[in-house]
Tab-separated table of C-alpha atoms (C1' of nucleotides) in Angstrom:
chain	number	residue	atom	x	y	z
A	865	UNK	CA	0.000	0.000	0.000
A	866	UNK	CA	1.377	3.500	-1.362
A	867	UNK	CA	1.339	6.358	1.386
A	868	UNK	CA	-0.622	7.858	-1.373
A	869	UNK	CA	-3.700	5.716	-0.799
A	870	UNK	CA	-3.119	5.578	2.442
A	871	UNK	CA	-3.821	9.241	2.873
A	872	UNK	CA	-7.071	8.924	0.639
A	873	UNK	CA	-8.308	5.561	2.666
A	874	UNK	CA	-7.898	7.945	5.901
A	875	UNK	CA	-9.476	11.006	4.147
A	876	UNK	CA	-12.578	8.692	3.451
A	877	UNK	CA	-12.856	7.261	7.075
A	878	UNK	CA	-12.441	10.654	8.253
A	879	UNK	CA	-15.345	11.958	5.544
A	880	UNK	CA	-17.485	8.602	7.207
A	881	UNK	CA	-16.748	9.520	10.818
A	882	UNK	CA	-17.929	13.096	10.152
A	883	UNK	CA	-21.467	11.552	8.227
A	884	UNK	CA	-22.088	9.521	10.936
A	885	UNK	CA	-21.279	11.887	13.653
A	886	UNK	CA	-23.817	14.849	12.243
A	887	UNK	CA	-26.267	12.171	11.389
A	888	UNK	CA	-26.004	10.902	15.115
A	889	UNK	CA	-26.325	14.503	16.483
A	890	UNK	CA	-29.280	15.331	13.682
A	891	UNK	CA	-31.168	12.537	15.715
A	892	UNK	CA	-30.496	13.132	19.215
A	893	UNK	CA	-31.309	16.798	18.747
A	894	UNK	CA	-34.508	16.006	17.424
A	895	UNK	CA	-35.788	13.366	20.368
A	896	UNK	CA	-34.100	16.396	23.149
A	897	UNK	CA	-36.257	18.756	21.408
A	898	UNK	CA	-39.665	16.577	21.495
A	899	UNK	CA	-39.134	14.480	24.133
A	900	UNK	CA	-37.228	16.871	26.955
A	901	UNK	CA	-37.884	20.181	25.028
A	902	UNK	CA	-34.022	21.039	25.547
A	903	UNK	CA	-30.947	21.289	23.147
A	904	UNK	CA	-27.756	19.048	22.384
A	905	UNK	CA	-25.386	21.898	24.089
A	906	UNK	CA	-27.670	22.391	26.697
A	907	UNK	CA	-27.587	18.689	27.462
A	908	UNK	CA	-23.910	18.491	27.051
A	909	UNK	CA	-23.224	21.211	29.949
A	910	UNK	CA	-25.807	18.988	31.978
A	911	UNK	CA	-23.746	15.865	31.326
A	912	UNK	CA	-20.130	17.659	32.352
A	913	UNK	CA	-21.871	19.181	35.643
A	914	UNK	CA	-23.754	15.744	36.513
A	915	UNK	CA	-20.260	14.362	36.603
A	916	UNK	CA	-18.704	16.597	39.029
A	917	UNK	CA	-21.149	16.637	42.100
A	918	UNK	CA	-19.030	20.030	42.948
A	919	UNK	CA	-19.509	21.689	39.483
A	920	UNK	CA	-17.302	22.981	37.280
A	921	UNK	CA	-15.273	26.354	36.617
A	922	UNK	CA	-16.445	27.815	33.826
A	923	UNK	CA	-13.099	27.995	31.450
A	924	UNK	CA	-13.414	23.867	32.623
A	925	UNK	CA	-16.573	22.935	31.325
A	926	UNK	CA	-15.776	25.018	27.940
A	927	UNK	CA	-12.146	22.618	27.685
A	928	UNK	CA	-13.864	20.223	28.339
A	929	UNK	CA	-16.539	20.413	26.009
A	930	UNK	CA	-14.446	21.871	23.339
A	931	UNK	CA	-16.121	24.466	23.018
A	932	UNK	CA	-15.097	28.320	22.802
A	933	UNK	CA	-15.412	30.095	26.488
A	934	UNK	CA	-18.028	32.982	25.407
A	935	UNK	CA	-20.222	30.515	24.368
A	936	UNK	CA	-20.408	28.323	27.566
A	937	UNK	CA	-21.237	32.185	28.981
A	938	UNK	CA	-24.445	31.782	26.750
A	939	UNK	CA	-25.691	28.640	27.352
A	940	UNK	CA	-25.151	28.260	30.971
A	941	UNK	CA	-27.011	31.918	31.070
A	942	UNK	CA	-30.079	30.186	29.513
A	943	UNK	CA	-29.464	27.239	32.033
A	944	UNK	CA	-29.081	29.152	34.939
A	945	UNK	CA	-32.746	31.078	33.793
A	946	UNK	CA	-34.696	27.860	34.175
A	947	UNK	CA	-33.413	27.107	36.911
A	948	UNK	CA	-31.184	24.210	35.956
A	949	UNK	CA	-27.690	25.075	37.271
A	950	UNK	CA	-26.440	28.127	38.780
A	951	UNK	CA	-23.229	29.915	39.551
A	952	UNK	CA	-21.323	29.816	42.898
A	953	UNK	CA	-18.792	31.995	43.706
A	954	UNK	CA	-15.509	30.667	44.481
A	955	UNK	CA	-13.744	32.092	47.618
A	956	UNK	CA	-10.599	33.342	47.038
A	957	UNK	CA	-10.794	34.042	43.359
A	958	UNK	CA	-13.433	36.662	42.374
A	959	UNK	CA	-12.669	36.135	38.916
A	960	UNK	CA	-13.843	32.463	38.537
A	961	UNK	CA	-17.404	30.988	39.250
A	962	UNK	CA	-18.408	27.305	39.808
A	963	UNK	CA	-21.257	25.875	37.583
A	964	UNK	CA	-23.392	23.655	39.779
A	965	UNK	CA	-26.630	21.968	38.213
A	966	UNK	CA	-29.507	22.217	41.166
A	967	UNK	CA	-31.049	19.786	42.757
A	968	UNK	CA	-34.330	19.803	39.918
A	969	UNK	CA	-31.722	20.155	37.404
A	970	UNK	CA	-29.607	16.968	38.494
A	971	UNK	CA	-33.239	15.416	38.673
A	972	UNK	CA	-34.038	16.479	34.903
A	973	UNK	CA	-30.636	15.178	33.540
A	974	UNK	CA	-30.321	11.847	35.099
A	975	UNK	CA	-33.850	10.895	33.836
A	976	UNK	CA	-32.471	12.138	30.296
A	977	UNK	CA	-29.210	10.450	30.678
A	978	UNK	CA	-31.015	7.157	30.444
A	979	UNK	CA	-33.090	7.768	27.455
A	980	UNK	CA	-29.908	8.988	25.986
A	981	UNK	CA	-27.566	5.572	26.515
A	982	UNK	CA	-30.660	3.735	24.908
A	983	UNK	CA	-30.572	6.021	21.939
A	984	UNK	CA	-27.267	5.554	21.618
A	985	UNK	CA	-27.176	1.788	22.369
A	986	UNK	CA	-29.951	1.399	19.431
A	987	UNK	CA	-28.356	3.719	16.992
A	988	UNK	CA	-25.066	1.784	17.022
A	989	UNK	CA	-26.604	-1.629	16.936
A	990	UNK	CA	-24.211	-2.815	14.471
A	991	UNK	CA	-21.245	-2.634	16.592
A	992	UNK	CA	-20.332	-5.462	18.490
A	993	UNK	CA	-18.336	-4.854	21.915
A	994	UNK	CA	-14.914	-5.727	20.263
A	995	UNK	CA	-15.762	-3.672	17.920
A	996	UNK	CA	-16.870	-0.990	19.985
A	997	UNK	CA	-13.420	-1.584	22.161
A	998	UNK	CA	-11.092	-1.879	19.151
A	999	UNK	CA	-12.567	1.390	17.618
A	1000	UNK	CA	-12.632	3.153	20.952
A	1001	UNK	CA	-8.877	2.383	21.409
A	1002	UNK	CA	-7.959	3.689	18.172
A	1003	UNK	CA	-9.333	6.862	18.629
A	1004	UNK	CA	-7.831	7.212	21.895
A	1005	UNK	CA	-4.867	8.471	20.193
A	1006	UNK	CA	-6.620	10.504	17.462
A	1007	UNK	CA	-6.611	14.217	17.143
A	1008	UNK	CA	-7.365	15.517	20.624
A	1009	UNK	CA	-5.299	18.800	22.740
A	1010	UNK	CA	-2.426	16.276	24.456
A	1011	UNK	CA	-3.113	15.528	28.383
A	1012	UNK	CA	-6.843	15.126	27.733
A	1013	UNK	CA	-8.651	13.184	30.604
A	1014	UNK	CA	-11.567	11.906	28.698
B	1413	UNK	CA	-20.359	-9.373	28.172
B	1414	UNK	CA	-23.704	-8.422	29.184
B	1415	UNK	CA	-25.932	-6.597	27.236
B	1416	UNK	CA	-25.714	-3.794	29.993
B	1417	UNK	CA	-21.740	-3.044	29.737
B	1418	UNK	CA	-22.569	-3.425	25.778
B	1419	UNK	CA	-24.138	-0.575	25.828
B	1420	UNK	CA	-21.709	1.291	28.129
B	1421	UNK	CA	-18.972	0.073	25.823
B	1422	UNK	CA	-21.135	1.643	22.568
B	1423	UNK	CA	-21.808	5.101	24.625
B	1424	UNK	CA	-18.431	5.770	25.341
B	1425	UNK	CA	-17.289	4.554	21.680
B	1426	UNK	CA	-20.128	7.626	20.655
B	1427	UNK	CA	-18.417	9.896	23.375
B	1428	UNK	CA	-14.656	9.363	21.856
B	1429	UNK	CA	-16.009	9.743	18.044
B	1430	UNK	CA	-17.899	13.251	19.269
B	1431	UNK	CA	-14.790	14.095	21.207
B	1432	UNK	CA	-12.371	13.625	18.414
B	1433	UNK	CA	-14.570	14.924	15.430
B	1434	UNK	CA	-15.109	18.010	17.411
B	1435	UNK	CA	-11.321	18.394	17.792
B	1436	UNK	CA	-10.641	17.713	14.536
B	1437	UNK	CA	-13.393	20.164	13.043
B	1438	UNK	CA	-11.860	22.761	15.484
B	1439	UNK	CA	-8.330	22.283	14.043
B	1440	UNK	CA	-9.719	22.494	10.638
B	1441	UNK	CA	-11.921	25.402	10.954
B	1442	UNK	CA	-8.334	27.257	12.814
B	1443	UNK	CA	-6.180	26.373	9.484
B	1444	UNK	CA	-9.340	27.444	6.912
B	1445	UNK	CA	-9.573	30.560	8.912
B	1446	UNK	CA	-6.117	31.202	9.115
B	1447	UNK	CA	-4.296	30.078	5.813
B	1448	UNK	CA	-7.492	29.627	3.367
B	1449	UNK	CA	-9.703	32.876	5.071
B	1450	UNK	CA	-12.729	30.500	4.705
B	1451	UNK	CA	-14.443	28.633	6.806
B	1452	UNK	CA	-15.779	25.193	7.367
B	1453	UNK	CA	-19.565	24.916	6.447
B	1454	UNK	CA	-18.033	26.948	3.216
B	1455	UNK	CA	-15.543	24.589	2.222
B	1456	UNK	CA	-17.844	22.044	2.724
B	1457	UNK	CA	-20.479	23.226	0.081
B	1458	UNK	CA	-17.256	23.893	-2.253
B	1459	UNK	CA	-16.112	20.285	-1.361
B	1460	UNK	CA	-19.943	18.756	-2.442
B	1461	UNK	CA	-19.981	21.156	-5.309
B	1462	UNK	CA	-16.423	20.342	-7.039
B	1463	UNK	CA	-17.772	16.743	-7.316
B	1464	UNK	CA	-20.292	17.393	-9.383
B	1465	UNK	CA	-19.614	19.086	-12.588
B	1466	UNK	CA	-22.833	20.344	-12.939
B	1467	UNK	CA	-23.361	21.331	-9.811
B	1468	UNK	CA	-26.315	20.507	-7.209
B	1469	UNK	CA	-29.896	22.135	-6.552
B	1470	UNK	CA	-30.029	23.648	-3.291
B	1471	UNK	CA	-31.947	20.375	-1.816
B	1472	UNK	CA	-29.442	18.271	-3.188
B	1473	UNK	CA	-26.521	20.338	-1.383
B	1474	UNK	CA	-28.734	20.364	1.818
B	1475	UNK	CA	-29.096	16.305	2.175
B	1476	UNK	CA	-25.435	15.984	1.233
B	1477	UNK	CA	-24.013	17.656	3.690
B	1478	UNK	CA	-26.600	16.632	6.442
B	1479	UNK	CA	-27.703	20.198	7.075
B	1480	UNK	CA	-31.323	21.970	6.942
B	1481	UNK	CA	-32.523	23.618	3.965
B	1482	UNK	CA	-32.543	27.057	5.069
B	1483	UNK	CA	-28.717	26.673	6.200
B	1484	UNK	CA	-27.494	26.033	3.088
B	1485	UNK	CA	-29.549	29.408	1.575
B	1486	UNK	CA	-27.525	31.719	3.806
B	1487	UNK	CA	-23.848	29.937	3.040
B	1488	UNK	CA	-24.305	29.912	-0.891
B	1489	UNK	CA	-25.647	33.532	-0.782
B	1490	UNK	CA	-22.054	34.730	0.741
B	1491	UNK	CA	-20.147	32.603	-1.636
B	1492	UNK	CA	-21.780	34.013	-4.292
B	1493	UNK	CA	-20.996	37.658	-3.266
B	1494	UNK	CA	-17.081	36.661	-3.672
B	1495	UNK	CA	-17.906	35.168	-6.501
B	1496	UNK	CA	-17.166	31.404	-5.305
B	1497	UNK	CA	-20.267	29.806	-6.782
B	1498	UNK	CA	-23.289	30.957	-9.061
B	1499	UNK	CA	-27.274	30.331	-9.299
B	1500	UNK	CA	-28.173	28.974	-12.288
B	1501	UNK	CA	-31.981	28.675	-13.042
B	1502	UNK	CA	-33.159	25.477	-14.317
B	1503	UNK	CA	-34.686	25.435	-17.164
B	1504	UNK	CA	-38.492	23.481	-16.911
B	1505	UNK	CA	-38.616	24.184	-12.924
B	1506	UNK	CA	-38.455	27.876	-12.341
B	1507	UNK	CA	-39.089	26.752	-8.407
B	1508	UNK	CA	-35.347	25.339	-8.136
B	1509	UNK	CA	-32.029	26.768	-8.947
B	1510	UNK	CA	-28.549	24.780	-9.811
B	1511	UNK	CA	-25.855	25.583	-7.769
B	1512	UNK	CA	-22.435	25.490	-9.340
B	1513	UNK	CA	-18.664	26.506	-8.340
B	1514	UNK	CA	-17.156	29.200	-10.876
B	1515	UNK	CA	-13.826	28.505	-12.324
B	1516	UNK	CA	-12.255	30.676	-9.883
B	1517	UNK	CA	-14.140	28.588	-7.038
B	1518	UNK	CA	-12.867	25.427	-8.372
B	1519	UNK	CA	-9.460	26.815	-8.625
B	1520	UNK	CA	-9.834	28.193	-5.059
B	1521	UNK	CA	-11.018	25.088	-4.191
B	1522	UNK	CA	-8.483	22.757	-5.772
B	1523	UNK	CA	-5.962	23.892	-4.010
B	1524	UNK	CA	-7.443	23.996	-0.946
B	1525	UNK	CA	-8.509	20.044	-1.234
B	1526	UNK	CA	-4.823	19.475	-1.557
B	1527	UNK	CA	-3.822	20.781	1.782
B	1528	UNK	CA	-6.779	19.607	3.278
B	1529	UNK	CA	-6.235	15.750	2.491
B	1530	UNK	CA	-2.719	16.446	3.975
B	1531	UNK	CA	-3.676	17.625	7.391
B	1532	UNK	CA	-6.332	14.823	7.726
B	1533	UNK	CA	-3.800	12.215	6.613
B	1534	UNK	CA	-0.926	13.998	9.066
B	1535	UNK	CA	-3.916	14.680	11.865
B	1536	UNK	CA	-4.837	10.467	11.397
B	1537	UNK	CA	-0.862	9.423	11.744
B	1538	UNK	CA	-1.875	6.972	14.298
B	1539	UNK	CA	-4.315	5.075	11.966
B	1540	UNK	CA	-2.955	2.454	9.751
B	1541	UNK	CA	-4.389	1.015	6.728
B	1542	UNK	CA	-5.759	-2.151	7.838
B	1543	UNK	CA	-7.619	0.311	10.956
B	1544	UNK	CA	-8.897	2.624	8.559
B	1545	UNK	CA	-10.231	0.145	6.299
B	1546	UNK	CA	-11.834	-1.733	8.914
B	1547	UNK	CA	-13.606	1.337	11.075
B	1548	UNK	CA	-15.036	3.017	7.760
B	1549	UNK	CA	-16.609	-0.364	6.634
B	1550	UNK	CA	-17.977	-0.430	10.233
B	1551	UNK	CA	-19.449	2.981	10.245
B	1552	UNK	CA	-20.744	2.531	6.760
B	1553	UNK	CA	-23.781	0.703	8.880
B	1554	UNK	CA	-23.714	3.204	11.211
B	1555	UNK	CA	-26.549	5.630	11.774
B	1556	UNK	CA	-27.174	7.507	8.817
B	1557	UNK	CA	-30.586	7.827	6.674
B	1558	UNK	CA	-31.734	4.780	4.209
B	1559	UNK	CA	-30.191	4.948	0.629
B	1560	UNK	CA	-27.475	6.976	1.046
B	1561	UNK	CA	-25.036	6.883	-1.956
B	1562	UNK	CA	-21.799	8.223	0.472
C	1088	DT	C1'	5.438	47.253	46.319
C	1089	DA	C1'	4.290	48.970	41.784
C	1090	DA	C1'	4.060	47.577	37.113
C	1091	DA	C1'	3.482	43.905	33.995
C	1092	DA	C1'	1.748	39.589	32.804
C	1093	DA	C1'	-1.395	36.031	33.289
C	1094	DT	C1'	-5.979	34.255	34.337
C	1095	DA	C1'	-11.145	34.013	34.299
C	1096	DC	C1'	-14.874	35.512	32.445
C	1097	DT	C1'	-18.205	38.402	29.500
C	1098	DT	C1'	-19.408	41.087	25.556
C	1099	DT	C1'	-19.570	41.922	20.722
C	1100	DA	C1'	-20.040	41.281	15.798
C	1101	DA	C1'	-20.359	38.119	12.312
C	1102	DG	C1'	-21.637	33.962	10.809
C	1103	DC	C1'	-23.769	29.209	11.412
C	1104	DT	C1'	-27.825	26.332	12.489
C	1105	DT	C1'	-32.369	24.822	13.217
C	1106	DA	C1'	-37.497	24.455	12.976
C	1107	DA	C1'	-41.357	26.532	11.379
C	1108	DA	C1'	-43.801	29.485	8.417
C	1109	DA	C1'	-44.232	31.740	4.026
C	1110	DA	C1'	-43.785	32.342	-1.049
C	1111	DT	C1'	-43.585	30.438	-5.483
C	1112	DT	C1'	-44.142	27.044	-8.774
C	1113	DT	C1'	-45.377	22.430	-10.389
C	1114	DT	C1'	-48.109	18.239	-10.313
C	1115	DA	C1'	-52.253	15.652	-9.361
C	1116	DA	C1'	-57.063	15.167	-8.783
C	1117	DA	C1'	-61.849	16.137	-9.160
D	1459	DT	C1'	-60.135	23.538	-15.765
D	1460	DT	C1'	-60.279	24.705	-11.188
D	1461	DT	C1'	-58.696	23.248	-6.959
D	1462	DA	C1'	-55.895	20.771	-3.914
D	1463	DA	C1'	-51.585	18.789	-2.830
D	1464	DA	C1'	-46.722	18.492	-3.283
D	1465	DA	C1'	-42.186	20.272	-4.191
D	1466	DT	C1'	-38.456	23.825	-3.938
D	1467	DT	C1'	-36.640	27.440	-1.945
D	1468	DT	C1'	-36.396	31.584	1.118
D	1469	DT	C1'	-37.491	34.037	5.274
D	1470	DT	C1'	-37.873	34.439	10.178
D	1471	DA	C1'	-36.924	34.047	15.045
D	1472	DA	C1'	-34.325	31.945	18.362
D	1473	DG	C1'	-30.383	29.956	19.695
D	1474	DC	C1'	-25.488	28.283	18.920
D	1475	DT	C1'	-20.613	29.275	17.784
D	1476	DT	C1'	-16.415	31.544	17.064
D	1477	DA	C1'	-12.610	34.985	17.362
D	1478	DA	C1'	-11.431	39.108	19.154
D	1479	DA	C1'	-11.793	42.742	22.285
D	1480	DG	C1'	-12.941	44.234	26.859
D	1481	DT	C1'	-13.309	43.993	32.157
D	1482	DA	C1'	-11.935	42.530	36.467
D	1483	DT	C1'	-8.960	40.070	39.376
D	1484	DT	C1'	-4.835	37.578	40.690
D	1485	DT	C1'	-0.009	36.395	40.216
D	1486	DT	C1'	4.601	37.361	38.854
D	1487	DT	C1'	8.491	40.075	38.518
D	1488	DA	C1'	11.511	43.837	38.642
DNA sequence: TAAAAATACTTTAAGCTTAAAAATTTTAAA
DNA sequence: TTTAAAATTTTTAAGCTTAAAGTATTTTTA
């Protein structure tokens, strides 16, 4: 195999990752919409936060959701209006908050959270758990910032 | 393996393909910006455009690339102001228009497609043939709507 | 300790994105 | 043929997203 067609074969899978990847997004926005009347970034904030009983700095959740920090401002403002998380100061550094979903809010995710693994689960029928480890491993080290915790 | 930690296994497979398509997107979108001053949802109507000789109608261009209808209006009306792509009406449907690159957007876009397939292949270093092969013909059954000629 | 640099966040302007509604044209049906 | 339905696209309103600039605070350094 030429390096020549080994840069096309990985320009394809690259071209089939990003297919699947919208088309996976297209559908999950669509049941959060109709089914939990919420968004795919709103959701993602939920699902950082739920994971850190203590919250989350602000400049964390947007690294960690790769994501640029003036938008996490946004959608964590819309949050914080229904009452879903809210900021905490942190002592000692007036600069930073902590993002904490509320007690109704952790309420709201988890019962999404489970909807959302079956979606998932059912969209990706086809791939059986080797597969799904194999692939997963691969990726691993895959474009991604270097001392990523994920 | 129960079917329970099969579907853990497939969720965090979904999590590591939305982590590193999102990273990869983001590097993308940086070098478009910065060495092409374009942008991504731009290059990828070029992208679906050069293909085609003829070019696509606007509904054509908005399954492609997995995006609504409306999206697509607002992205070919700024490449047609620099003179990127052109409307051409369609003779026998005067509802639908043909959307084709100009020369200079192909040239534009030639050269671009060059240095794009050479970051992907550089930014997918740690795939090797045999991997790439094997994940695309695994996503090909991935998620992704009936009869789709990708 | 005062100035400079770094950090954390928000604001802004431009563009992207969606869903829904509207406008126009074509096709089908009565 | 007149009307209804379908198809193609654009418009609209709301929200998402980014890069860059701005504000406030903390840390470093000279």
């Amino acid at each position: 195999m030429t390096a020549q067609s080994l840069s096309k074969e990985r320009l394809r899978l690259w071209l089939r990752m990003l297919r699947v990847t919208r088309q996976t997004e297209s559908i999950l926005r669509e049941r959060l919409r109709t089914e939990h009347d919420t968004t795919l970034p709103r959701f993602d904030v939920m699902a950082a936060l739920y994971a850190d009983k203590d919250g989350l700095k602000m400049n964390e959740l947007s690294r960690r959701l790769r994501v640029s920090n003036g938008n996490v401002t946004g959608i964590v403002d819309r949050l914080v209006e229904d009452g879903t998380v809210e900021r905490i100061a942190i002592e000692g550094d007036r600069r930073a908050t902590r993002v904490c979903l509320t007690p109704a809010g952790r309420e709201t995710f988890s019962a999404m959270a489970v909807e959302h693994e079956r979606w998932i689960n059912a969209l990706f029928e086809g791939v059986g758990e080797e597969d799904a480890h194999h692939i997963g491993e691969l990726l691993h080290c895959l474009p991604t910032t270097a001392h990523d915790p994920d």
